CSV table of C-alpha atoms (C1' of nucleotides) in Angstrom, one decimal:
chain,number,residue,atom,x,y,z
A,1,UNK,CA,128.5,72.8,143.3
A,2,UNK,CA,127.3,75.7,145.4
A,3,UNK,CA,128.4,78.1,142.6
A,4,UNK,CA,126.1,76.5,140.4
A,5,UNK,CA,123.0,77.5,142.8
A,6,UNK,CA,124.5,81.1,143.3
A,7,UNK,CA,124.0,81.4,139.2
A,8,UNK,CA,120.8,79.7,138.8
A,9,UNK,CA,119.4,81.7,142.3
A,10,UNK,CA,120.9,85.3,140.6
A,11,UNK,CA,119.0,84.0,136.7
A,12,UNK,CA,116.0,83.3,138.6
A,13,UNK,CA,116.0,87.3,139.8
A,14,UNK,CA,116.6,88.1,135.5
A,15,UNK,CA,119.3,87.8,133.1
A,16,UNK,CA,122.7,88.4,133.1
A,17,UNK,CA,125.4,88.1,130.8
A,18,UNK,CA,129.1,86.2,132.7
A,19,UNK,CA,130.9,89.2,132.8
A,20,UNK,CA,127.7,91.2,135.2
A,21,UNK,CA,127.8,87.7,137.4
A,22,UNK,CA,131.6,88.1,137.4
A,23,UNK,CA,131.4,91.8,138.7
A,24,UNK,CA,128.5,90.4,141.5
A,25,UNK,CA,130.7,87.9,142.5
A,26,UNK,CA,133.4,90.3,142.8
A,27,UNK,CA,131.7,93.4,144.4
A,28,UNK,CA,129.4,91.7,147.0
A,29,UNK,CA,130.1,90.2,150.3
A,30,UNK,CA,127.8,87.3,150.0
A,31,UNK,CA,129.2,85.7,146.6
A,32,UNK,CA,132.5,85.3,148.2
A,33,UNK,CA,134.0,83.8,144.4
A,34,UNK,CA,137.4,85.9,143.9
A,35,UNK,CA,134.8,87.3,140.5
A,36,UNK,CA,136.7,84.2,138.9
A,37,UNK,CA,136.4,84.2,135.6
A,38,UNK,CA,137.6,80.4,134.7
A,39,UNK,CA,134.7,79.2,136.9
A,40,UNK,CA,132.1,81.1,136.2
A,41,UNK,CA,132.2,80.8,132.3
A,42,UNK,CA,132.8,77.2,133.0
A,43,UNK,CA,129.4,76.7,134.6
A,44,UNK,CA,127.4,78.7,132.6
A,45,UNK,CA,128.5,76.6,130.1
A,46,UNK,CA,127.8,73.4,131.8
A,47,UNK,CA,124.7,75.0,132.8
A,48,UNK,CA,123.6,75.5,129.2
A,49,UNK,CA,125.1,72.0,127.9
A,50,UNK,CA,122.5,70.9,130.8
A,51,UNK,CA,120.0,72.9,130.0
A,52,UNK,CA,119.2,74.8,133.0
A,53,UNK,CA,119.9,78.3,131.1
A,54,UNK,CA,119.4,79.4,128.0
A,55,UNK,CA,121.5,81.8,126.0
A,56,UNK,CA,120.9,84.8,123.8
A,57,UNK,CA,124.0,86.6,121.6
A,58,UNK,CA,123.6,90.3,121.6
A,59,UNK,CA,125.5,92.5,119.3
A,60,UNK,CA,126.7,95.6,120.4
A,61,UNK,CA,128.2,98.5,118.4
A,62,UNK,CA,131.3,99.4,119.6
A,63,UNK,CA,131.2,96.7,122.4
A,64,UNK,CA,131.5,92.8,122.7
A,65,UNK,CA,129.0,90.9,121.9
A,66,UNK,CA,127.2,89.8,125.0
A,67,UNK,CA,125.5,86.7,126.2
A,68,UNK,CA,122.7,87.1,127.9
A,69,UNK,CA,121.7,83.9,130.1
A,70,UNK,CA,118.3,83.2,130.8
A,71,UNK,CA,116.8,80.4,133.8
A,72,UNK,CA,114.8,77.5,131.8
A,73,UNK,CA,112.0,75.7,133.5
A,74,UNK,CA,114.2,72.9,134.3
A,75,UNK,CA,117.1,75.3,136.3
A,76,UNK,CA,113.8,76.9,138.1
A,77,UNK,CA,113.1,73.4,139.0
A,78,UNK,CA,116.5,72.4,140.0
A,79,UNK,CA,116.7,75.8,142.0
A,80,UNK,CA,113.6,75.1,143.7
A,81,UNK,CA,114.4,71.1,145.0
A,82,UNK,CA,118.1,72.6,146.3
A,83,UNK,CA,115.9,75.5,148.0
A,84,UNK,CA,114.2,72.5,150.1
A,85,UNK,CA,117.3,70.3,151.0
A,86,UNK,CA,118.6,70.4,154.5
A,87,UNK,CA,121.2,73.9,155.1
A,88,UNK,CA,124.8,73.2,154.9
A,89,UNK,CA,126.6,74.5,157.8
A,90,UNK,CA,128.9,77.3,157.7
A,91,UNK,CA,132.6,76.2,157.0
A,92,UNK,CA,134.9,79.0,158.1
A,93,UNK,CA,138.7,79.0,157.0
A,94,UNK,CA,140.1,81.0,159.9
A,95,UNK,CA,144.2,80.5,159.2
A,96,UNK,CA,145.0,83.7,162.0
A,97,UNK,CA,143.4,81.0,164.6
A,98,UNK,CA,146.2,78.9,163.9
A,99,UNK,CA,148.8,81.5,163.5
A,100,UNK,CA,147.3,82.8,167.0
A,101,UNK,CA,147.8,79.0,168.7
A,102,UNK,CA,151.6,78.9,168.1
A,103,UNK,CA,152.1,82.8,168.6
A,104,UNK,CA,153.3,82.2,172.0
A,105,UNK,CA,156.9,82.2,170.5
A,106,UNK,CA,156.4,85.8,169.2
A,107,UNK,CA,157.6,88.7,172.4
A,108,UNK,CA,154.7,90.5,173.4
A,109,UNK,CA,154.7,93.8,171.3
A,110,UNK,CA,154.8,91.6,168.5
A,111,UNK,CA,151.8,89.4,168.9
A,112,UNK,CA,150.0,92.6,169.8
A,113,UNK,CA,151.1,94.3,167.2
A,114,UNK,CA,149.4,91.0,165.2
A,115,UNK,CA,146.1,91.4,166.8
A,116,UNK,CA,146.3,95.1,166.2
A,117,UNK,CA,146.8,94.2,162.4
A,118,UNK,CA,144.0,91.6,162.6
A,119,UNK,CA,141.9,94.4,164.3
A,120,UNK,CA,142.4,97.3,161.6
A,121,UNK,CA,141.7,94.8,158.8
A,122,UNK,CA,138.8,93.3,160.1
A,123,UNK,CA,137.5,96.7,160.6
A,124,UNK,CA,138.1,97.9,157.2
A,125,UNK,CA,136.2,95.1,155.8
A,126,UNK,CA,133.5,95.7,157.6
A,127,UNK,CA,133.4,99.4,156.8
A,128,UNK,CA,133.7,97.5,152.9
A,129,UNK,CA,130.8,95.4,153.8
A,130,UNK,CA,128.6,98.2,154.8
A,131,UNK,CA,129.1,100.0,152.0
A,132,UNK,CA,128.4,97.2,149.4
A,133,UNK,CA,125.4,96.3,151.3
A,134,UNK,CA,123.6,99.5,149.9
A,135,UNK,CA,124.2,98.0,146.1
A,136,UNK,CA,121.3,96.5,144.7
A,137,UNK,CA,122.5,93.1,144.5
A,138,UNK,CA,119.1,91.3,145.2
A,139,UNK,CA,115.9,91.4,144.5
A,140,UNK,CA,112.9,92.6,147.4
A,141,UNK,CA,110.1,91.9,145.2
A,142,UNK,CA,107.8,90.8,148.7
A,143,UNK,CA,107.8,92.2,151.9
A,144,UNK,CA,109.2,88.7,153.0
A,145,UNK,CA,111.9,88.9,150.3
A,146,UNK,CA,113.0,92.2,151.6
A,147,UNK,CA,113.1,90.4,155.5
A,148,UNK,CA,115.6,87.5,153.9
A,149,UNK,CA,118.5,89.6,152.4
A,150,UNK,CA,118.3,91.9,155.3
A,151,UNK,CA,118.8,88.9,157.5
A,152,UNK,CA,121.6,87.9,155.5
A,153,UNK,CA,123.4,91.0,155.5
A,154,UNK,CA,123.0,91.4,158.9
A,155,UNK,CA,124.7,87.7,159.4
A,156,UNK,CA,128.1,89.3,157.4
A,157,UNK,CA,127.6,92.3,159.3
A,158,UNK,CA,127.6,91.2,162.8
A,159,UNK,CA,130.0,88.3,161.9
A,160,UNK,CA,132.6,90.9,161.2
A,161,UNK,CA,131.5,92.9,164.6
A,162,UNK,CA,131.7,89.4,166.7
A,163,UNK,CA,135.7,89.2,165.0
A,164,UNK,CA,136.4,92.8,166.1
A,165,UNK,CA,134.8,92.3,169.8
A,166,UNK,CA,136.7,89.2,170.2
A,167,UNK,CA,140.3,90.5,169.0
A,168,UNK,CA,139.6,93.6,171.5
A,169,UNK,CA,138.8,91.6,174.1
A,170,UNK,CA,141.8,89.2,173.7
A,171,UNK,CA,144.0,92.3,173.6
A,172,UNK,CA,142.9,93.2,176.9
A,173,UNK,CA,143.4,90.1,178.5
A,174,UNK,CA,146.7,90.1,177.7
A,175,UNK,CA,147.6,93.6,178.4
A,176,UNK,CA,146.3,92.2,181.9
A,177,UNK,CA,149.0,89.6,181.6
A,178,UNK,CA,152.1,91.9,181.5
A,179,UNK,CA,150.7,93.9,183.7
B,1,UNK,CA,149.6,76.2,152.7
B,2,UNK,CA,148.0,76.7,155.6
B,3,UNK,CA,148.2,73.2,156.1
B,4,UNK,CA,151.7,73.0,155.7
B,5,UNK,CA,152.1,75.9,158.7
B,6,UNK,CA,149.2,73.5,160.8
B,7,UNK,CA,151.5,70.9,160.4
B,8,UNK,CA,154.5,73.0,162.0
B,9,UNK,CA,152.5,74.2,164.3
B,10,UNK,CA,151.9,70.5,166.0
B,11,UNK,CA,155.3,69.3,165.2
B,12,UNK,CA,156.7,72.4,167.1
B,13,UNK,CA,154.6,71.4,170.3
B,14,UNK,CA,156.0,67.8,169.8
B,15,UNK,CA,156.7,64.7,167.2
B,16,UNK,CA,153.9,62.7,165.4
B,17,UNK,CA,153.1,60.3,162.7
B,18,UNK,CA,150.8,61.0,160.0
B,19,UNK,CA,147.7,59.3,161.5
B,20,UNK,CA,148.5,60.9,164.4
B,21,UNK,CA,148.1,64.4,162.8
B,22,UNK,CA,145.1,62.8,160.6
B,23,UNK,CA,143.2,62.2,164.0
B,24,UNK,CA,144.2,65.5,165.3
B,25,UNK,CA,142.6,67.1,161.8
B,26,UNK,CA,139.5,65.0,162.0
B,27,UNK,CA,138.8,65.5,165.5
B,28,UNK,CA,139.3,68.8,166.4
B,29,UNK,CA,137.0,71.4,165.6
B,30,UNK,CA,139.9,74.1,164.8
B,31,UNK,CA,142.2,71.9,162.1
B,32,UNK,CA,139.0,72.3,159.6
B,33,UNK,CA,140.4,69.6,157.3
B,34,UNK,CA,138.0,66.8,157.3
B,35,UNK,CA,140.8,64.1,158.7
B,36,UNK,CA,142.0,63.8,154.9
B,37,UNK,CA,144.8,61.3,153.9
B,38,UNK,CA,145.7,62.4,151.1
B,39,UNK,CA,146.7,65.8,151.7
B,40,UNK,CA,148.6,65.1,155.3
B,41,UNK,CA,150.7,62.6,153.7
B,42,UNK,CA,151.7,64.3,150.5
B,43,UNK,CA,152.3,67.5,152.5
B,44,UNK,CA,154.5,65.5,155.0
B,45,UNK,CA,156.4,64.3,152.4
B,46,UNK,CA,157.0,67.4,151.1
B,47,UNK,CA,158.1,68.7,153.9
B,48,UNK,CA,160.5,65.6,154.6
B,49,UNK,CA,161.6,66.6,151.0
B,50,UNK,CA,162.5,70.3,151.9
B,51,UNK,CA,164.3,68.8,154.6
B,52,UNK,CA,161.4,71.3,157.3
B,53,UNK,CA,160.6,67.6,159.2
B,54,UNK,CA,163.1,64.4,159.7
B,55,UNK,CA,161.4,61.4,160.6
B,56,UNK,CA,162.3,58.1,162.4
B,57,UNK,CA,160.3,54.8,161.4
B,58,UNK,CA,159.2,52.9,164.5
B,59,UNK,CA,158.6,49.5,164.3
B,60,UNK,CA,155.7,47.6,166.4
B,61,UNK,CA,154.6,44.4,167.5
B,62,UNK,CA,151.6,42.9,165.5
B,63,UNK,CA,150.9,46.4,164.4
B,64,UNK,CA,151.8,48.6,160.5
B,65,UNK,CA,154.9,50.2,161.5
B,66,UNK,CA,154.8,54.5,162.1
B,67,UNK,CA,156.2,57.2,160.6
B,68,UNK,CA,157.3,59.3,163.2
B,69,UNK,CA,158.0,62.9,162.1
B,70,UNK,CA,160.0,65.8,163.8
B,71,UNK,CA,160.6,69.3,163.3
B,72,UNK,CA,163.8,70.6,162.5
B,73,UNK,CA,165.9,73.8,162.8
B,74,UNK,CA,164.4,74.5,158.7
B,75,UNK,CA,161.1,73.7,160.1
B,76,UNK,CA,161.0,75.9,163.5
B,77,UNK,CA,162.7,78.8,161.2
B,78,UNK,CA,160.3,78.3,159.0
B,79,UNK,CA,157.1,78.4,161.7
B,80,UNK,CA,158.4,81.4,163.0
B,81,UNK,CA,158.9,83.3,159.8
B,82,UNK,CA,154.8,82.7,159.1
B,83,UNK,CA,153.8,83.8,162.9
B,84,UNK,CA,154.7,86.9,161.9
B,85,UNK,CA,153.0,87.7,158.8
B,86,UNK,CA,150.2,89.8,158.4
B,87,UNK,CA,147.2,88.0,159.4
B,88,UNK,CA,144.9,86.3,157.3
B,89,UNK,CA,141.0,87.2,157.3
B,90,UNK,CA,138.5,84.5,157.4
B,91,UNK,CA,137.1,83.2,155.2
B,92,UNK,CA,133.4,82.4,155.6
B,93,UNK,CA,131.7,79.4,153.1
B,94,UNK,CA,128.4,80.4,154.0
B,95,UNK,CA,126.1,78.2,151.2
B,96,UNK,CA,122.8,78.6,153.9
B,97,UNK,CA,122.8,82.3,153.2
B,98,UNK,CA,122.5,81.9,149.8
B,99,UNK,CA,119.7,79.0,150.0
B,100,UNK,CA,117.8,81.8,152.4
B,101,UNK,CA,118.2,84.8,149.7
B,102,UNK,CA,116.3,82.6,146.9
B,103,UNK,CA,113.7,81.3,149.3
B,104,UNK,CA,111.0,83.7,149.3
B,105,UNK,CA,110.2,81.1,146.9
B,106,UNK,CA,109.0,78.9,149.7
B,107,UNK,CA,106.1,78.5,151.8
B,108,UNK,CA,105.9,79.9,155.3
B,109,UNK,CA,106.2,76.3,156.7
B,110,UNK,CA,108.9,75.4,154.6
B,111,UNK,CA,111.2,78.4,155.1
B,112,UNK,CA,110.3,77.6,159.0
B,113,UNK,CA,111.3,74.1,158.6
B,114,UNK,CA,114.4,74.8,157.2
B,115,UNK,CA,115.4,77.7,159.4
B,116,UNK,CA,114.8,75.2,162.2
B,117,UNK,CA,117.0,72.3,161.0
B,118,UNK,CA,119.8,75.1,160.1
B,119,UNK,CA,119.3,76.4,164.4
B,120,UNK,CA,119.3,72.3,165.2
B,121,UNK,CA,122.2,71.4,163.2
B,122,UNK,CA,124.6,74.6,164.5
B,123,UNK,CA,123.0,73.5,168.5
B,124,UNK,CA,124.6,70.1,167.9
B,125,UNK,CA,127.8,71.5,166.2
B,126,UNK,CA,128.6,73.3,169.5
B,127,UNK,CA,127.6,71.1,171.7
B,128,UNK,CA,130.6,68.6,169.8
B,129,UNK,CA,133.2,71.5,169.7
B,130,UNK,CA,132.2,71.9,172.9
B,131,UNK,CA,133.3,68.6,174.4
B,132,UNK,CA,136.3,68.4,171.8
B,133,UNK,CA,137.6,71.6,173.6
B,134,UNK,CA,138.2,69.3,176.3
B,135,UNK,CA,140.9,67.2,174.4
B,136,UNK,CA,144.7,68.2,174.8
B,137,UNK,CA,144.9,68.9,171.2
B,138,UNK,CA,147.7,71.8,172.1
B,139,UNK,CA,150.1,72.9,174.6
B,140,UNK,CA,149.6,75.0,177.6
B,141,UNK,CA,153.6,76.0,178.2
B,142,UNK,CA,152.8,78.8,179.7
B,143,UNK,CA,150.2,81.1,180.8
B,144,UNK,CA,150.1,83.1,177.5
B,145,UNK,CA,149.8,80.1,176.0
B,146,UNK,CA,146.8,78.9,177.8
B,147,UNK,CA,145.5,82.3,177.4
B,148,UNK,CA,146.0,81.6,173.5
B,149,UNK,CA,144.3,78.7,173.2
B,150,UNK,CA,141.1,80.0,175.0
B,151,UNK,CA,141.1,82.5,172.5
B,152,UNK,CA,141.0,80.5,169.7
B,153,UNK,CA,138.2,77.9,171.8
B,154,UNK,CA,136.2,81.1,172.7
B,155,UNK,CA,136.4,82.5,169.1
B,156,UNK,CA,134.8,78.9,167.8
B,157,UNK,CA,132.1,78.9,170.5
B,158,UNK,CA,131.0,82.5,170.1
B,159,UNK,CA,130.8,81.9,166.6
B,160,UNK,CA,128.1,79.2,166.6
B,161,UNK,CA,126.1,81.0,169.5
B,162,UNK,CA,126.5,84.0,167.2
B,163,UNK,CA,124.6,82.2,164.5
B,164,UNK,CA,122.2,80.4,166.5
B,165,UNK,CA,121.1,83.9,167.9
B,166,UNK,CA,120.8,84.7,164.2
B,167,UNK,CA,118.8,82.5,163.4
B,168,UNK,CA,116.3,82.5,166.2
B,169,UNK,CA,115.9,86.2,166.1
B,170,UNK,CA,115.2,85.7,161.9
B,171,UNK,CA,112.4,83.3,162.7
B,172,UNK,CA,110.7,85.6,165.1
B,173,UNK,CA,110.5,88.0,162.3
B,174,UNK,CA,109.4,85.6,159.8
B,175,UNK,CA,106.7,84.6,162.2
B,176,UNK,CA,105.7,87.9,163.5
B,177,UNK,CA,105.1,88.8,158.8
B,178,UNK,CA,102.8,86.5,159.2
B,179,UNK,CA,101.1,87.7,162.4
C,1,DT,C1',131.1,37.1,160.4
C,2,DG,C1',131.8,41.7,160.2
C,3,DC,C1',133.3,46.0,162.0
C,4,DG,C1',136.7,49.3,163.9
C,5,DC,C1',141.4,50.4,165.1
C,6,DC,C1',146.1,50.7,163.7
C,7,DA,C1',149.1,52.7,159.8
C,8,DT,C1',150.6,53.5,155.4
C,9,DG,C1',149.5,55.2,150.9
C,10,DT,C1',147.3,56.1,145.8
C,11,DA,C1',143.7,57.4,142.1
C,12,DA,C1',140.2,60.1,140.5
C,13,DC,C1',137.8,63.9,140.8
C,14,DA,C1',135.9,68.6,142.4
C,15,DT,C1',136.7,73.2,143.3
C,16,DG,C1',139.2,77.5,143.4
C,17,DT,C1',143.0,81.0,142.2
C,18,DT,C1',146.3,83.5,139.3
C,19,DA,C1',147.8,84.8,135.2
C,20,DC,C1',147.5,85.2,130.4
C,21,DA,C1',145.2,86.5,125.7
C,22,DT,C1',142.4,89.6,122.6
C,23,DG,C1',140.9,94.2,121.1
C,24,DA,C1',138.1,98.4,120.9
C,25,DT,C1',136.7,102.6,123.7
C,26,DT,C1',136.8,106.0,127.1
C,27,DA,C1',138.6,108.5,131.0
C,28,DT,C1',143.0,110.6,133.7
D,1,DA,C1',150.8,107.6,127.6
D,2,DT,C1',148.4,104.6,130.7
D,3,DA,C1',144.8,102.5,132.9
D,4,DA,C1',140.1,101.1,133.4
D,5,DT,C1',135.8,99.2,131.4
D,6,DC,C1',133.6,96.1,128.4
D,7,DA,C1',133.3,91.1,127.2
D,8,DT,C1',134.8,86.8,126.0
D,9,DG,C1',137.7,82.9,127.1
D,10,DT,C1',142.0,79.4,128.2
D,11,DA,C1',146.3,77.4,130.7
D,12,DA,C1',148.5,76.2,134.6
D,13,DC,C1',148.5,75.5,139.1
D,14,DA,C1',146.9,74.9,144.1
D,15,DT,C1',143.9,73.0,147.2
D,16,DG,C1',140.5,69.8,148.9
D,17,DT,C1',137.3,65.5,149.0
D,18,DT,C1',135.9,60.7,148.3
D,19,DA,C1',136.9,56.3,147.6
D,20,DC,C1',140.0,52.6,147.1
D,21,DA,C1',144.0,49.3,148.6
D,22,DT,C1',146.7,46.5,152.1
D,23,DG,C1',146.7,43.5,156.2
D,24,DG,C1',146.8,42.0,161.1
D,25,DC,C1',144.4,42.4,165.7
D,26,DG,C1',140.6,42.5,168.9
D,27,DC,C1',135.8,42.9,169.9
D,28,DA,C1',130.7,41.8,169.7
DNA sequence: TGCGCCATGTAACATGTTACATGATTAT
DNA sequence: ATAATCATGTAACATGTTACATGGCGCA
């Protein structure tokens, strides 16, 4: 389960309690999880059963009590050997492809008026993106640290600027196709 | 479902069985679903149920006998109706950017190594979609619809020469840290 | 002899989403 | 008054993957 290694990778930066991992998840770009709250409690707790966290119960006047989840030597280790197995590749779920391929029974205002749609949005969540990006969501404890989470906001980033070029460009082309 | 509407969408372009549709799914790069059986036949079903497809058995010579499914009025309705809802953003399942933002703990070589099997892996990815583009897995009725399907072809290949740009430029920075 | 293609399907499991449930505190 | 925040969790459902099951034909 990747969601599992999101956990263990965010425990190995410090603690957290489910309910800071479930605002993460919901507030940052890069832990696309809806801030789910079935799954996440799930797994910690499979992660504790397993022993790859630990857990502390802290009282709180006037609050919940908390728990506070803490990476064991065995979750380090079992972060470490999924750091070294080969990369999964990107699997994209891009349903307005598909809508686009059979959009040739829409008239033309409409299906630009779709594209128009797909443009605003797409620009919105990049503006979204960029704006999150600035919360301190990771860790830059090395120089090299630092260089990795850049790099990976800039993936989101100009993922969402690649969507936005291509949607202009397609409008174009057919503008050019009415004439 | 989206698979329900990928479903329509063939069946609007013209009849098939449901290993027909599995082969379609498994070997293009745009129906993501990995050529699964048990969802195309349960969705078909479904939508045999909800009366969206008729279907026609076919018997063969020496060979299983097909399933032949067609759309009907329901089913084109129904197609139509989704066309024209707002557009769906992607959805990105990017597990590699995750694996990147926890390997600081790595050394130098290793992050390398794996940075290079990630650029090697995406290279052969489009080199496949690339070929698959060739198939006539959808319609060209007309000029806008060509011009629709290049779209969605160019969208795909841009993508993974988005990332493999990504990566490369990440590794000369990682290589120009360590001088 | 064994594998891949044709064609249907089912069982078991893994993953992900939405909505519900509790209950005090603080801000609009 | 009403909603949001804090903090835990469960139930029901939706979607997706892997593996199994059948059985003849043709190819190496």
């Amino acid at each position: 389960m990747t969601l599992e290694y999101a956990i263990l990778g965010l425990l190995s930066w410090k603690p957290f309690s489910g309910y800071d991992l479930k605002k993460i998840f919901s507030d940052s770009p890069i832990y696309y999880w809806s801030g789910n709250n079935n799954q996440i409690y799930r797994t910690l707790l499979s992660l504790y059963e397993d022993g790859l966290v630990s857990r502390t119960v802290e009282e709180q006047e006037n609050l919940p009590a908390k728990k506070m989840y803490t990476l064991t030597q065995a979750g380090q280790q079992m972060l470490e050997n999924w750091l070294r197995l080969a990369p999964e590749l990107p699997q994209r779920k891009h349903a307005f492809l598909l809508q686009l391929g059979w959009a040739d029974l829409l008239p033309a205002e409409e299906l630009d008026h779709l594209l128009s749609l797909y443009e605003e949005e797409v620009t919105a969540l990049a503006m979204i993106t960029g704006a999150q990006k600035k919360l301190p969501f990771y860790p830059a404890r090395t120089r090299r640290e630092h260089v990795l989470w850049q790099a990976v906001h800039t993936n989101l980033d100009g993922y969402y600027q690649y969507e936005i070029q291509w949607v202009k460009n397609l409008r174009q082309q057919l503008a050019a196709l009415d004439h």
